[in-house]
mmCIF file of C-alpha atoms in Angstrom:
data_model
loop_
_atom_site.group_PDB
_atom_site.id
_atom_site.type_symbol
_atom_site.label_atom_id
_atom_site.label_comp_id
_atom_site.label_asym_id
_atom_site.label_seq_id
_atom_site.Cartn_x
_atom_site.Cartn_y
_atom_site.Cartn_z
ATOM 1 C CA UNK A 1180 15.985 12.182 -20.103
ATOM 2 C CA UNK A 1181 14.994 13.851 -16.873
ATOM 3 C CA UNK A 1182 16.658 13.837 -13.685
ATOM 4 C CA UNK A 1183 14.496 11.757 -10.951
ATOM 5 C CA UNK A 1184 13.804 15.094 -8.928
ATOM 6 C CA UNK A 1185 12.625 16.588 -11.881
ATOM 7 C CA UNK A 1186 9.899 13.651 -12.559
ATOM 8 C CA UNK A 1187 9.492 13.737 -8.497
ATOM 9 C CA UNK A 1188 8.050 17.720 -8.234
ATOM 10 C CA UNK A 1189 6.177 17.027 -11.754
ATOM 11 C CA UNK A 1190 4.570 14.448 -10.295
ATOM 12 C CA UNK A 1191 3.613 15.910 -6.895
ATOM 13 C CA UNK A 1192 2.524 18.867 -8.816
ATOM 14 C CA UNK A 1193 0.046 16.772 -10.889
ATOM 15 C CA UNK A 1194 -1.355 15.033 -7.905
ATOM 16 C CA UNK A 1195 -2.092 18.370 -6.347
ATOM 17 C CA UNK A 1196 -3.482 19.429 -9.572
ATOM 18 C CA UNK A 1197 -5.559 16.494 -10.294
ATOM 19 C CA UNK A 1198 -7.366 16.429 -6.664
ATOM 20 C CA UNK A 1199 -8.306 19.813 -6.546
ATOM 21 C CA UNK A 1200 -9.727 19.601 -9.935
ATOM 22 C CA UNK A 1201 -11.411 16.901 -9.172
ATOM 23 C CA UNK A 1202 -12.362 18.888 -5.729
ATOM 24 C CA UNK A 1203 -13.519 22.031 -7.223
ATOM 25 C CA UNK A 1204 -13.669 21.537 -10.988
ATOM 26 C CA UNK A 1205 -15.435 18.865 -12.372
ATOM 27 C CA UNK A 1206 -19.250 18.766 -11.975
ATOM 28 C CA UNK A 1207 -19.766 15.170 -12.829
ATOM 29 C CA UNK A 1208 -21.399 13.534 -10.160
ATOM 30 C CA UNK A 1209 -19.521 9.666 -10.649
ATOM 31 C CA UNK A 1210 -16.671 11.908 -8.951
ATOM 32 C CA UNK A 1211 -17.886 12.658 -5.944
ATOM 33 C CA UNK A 1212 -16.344 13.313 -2.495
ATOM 34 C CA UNK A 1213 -15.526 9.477 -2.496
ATOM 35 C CA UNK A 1214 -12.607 10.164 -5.063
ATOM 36 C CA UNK A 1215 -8.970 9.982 -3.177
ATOM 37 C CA UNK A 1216 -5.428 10.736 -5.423
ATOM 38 C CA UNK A 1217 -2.924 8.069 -3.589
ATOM 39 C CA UNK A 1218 0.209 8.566 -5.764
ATOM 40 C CA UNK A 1219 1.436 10.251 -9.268
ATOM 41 C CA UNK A 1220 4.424 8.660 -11.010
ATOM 42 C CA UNK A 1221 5.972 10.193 -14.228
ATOM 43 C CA UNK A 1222 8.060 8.253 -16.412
ATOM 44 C CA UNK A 1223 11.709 9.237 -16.766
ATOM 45 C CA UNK A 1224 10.788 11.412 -20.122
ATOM 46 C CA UNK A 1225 8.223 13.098 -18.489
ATOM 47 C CA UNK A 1226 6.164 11.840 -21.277
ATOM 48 C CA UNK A 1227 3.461 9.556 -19.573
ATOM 49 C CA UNK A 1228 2.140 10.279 -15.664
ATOM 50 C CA UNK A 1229 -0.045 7.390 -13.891
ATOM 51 C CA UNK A 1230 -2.181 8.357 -11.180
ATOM 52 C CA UNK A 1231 -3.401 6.315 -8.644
ATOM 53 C CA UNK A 1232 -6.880 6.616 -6.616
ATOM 54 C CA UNK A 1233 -8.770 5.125 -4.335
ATOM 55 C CA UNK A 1234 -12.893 4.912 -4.230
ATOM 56 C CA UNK A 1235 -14.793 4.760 -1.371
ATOM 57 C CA UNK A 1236 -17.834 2.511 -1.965
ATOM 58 C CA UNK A 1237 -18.494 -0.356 -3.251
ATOM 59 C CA UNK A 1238 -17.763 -2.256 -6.978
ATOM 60 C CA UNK A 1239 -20.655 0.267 -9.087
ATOM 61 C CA UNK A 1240 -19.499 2.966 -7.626
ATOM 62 C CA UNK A 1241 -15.375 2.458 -8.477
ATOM 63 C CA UNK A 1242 -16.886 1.395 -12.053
ATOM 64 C CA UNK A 1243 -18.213 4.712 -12.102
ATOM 65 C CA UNK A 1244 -15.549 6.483 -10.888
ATOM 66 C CA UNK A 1245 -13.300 4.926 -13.531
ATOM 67 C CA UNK A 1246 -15.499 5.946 -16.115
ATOM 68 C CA UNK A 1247 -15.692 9.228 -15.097
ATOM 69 C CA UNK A 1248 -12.054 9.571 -14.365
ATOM 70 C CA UNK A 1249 -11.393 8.618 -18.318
ATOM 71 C CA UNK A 1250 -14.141 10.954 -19.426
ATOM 72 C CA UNK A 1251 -12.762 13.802 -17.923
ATOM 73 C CA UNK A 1252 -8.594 12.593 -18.674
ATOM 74 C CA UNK A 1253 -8.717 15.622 -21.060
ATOM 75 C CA UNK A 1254 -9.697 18.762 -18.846
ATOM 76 C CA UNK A 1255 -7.745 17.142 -16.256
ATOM 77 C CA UNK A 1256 -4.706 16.925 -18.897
ATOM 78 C CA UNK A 1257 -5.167 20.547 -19.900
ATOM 79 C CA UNK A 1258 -5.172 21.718 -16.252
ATOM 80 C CA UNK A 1259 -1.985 19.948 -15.731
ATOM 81 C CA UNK A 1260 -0.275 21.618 -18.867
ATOM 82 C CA UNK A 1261 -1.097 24.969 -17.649
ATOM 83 C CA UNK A 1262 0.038 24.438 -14.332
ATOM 84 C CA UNK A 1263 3.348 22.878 -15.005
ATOM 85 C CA UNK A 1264 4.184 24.877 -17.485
ATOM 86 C CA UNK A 1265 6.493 21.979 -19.533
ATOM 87 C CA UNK A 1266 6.558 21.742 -23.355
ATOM 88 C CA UNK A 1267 5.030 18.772 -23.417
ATOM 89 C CA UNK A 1268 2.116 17.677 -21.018
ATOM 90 C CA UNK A 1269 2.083 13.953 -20.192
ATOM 91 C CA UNK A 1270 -0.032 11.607 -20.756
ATOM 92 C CA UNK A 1271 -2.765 10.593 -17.898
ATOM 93 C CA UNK A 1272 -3.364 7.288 -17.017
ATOM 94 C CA UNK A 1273 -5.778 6.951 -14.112
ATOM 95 C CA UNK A 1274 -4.929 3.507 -12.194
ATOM 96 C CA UNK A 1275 -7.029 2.059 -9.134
ATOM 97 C CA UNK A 1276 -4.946 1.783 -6.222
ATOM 98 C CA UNK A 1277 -4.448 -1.605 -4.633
ATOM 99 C CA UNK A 1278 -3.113 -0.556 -1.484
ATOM 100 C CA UNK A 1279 -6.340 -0.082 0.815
ATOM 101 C CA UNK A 1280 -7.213 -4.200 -1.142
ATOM 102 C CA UNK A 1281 -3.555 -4.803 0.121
ATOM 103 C CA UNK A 1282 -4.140 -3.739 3.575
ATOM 104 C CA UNK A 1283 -7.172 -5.261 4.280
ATOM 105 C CA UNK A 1284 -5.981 -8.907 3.203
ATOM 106 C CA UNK A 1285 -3.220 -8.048 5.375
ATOM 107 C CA UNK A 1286 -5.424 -7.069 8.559
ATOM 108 C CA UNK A 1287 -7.254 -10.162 8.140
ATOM 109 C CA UNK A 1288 -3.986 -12.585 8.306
ATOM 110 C CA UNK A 1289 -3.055 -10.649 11.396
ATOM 111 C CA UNK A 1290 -5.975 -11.552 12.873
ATOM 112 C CA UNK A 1291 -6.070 -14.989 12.045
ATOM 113 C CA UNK A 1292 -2.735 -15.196 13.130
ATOM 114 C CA UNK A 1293 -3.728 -13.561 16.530
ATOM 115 C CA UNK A 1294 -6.780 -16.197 16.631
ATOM 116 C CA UNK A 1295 -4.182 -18.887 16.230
ATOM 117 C CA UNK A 1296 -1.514 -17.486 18.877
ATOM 118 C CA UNK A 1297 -4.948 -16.899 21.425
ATOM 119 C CA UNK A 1298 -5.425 -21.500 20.833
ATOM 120 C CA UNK A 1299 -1.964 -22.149 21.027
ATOM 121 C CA UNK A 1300 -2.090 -19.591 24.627
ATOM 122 C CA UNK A 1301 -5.044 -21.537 25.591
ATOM 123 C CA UNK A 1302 -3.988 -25.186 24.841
ATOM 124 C CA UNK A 1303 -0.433 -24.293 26.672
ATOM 125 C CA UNK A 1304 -1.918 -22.583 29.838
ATOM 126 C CA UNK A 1305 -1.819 -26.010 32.380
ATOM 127 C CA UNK A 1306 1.299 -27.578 30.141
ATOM 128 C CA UNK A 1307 4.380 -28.528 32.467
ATOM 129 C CA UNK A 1308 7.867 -29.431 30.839
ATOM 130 C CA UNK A 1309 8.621 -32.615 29.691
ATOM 131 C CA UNK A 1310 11.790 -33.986 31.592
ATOM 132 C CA UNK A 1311 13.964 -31.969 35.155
ATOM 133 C CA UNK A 1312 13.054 -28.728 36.067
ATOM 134 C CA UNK A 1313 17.100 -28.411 35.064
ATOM 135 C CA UNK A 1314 18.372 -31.128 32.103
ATOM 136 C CA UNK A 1315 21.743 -29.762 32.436
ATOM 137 C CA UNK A 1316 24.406 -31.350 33.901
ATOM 138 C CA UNK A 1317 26.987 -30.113 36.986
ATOM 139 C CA UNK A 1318 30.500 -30.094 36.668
ATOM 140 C CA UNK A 1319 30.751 -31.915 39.862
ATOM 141 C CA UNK A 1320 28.523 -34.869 38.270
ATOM 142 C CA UNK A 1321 30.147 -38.014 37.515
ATOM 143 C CA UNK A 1322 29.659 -38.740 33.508
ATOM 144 C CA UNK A 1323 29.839 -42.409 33.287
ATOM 145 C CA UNK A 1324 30.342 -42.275 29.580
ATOM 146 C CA UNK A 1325 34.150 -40.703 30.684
ATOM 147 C CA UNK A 1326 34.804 -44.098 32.697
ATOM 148 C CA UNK A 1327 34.469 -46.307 30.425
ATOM 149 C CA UNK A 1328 36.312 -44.648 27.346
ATOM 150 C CA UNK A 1329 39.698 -44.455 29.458
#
């Protein structure tokens, strides 16, 4: 078993490898410009490495980008193995990433929540307190609660 630093440069080294490949190396056209590598992982064995990727478009065009992501897993695989230089070259898994999904559905709660806070400002803005300016009582009050317990 690896050490986690070890899995940690292979996997930076993979992500480097993988976008400029898919930069420069790959003529296919389904990976385009509109490719992004997010994030390697490698397992603790250095045995399998998932990548994760983003697609700018819309739903035919990450379908094609998957596609064409598996189709070229083996020249992508090879490039790794030369560049890393490890006995054995791991496995690629290409995974779309969830985080720009993520981020979005989070955006749109804050701004709900911002709508919400903008009624509640609204509904509030002639409001007065219910009860004194001051409900607290002074020490030189009488408490007539104290007279009648003695």
């Amino acid at each position: 078993m690896a050490d986690n630093a070890r899995a940690k440069r292979l996997a930076d080294l993979i992500r480097e490898v993988v976008a400029q490949k898919l930069q420069r190396g790959i003529k296919d056209p389904r990976l385009g410009s509109h490719v992004t590598i997010t994030d390697t992982r490698v397992t603790g064995d250095l045995r399998e490495a998932t990548v994760f990727y983003t697609v700018y478009g819309d739903d035919e065009e990450r379908n094609a980008a998957a596609a064409g992501l598996e189709s070229a897993k083996g020249i992508l695989r090879s490039e790794v193995g030369r560049a890393a230089g490890v006995k054995f070259t791991p496995t690629l898994t290409f995974v779309m990433d969830a985080l720009p999904d993520t981020a979005r559905a989070i955006e749109d709660l804050l701004d709900k929540a911002r709508q919400s806070d903008e009624k509640v400002r609204e509904a509030s803005a002639g409001a007065k307190y219910a009860g004194d300016a001051d409900p607290y009582r002074k020490p030189d009050e009488a408490d007539e609660t104290d007279d009648t317990a003695e």
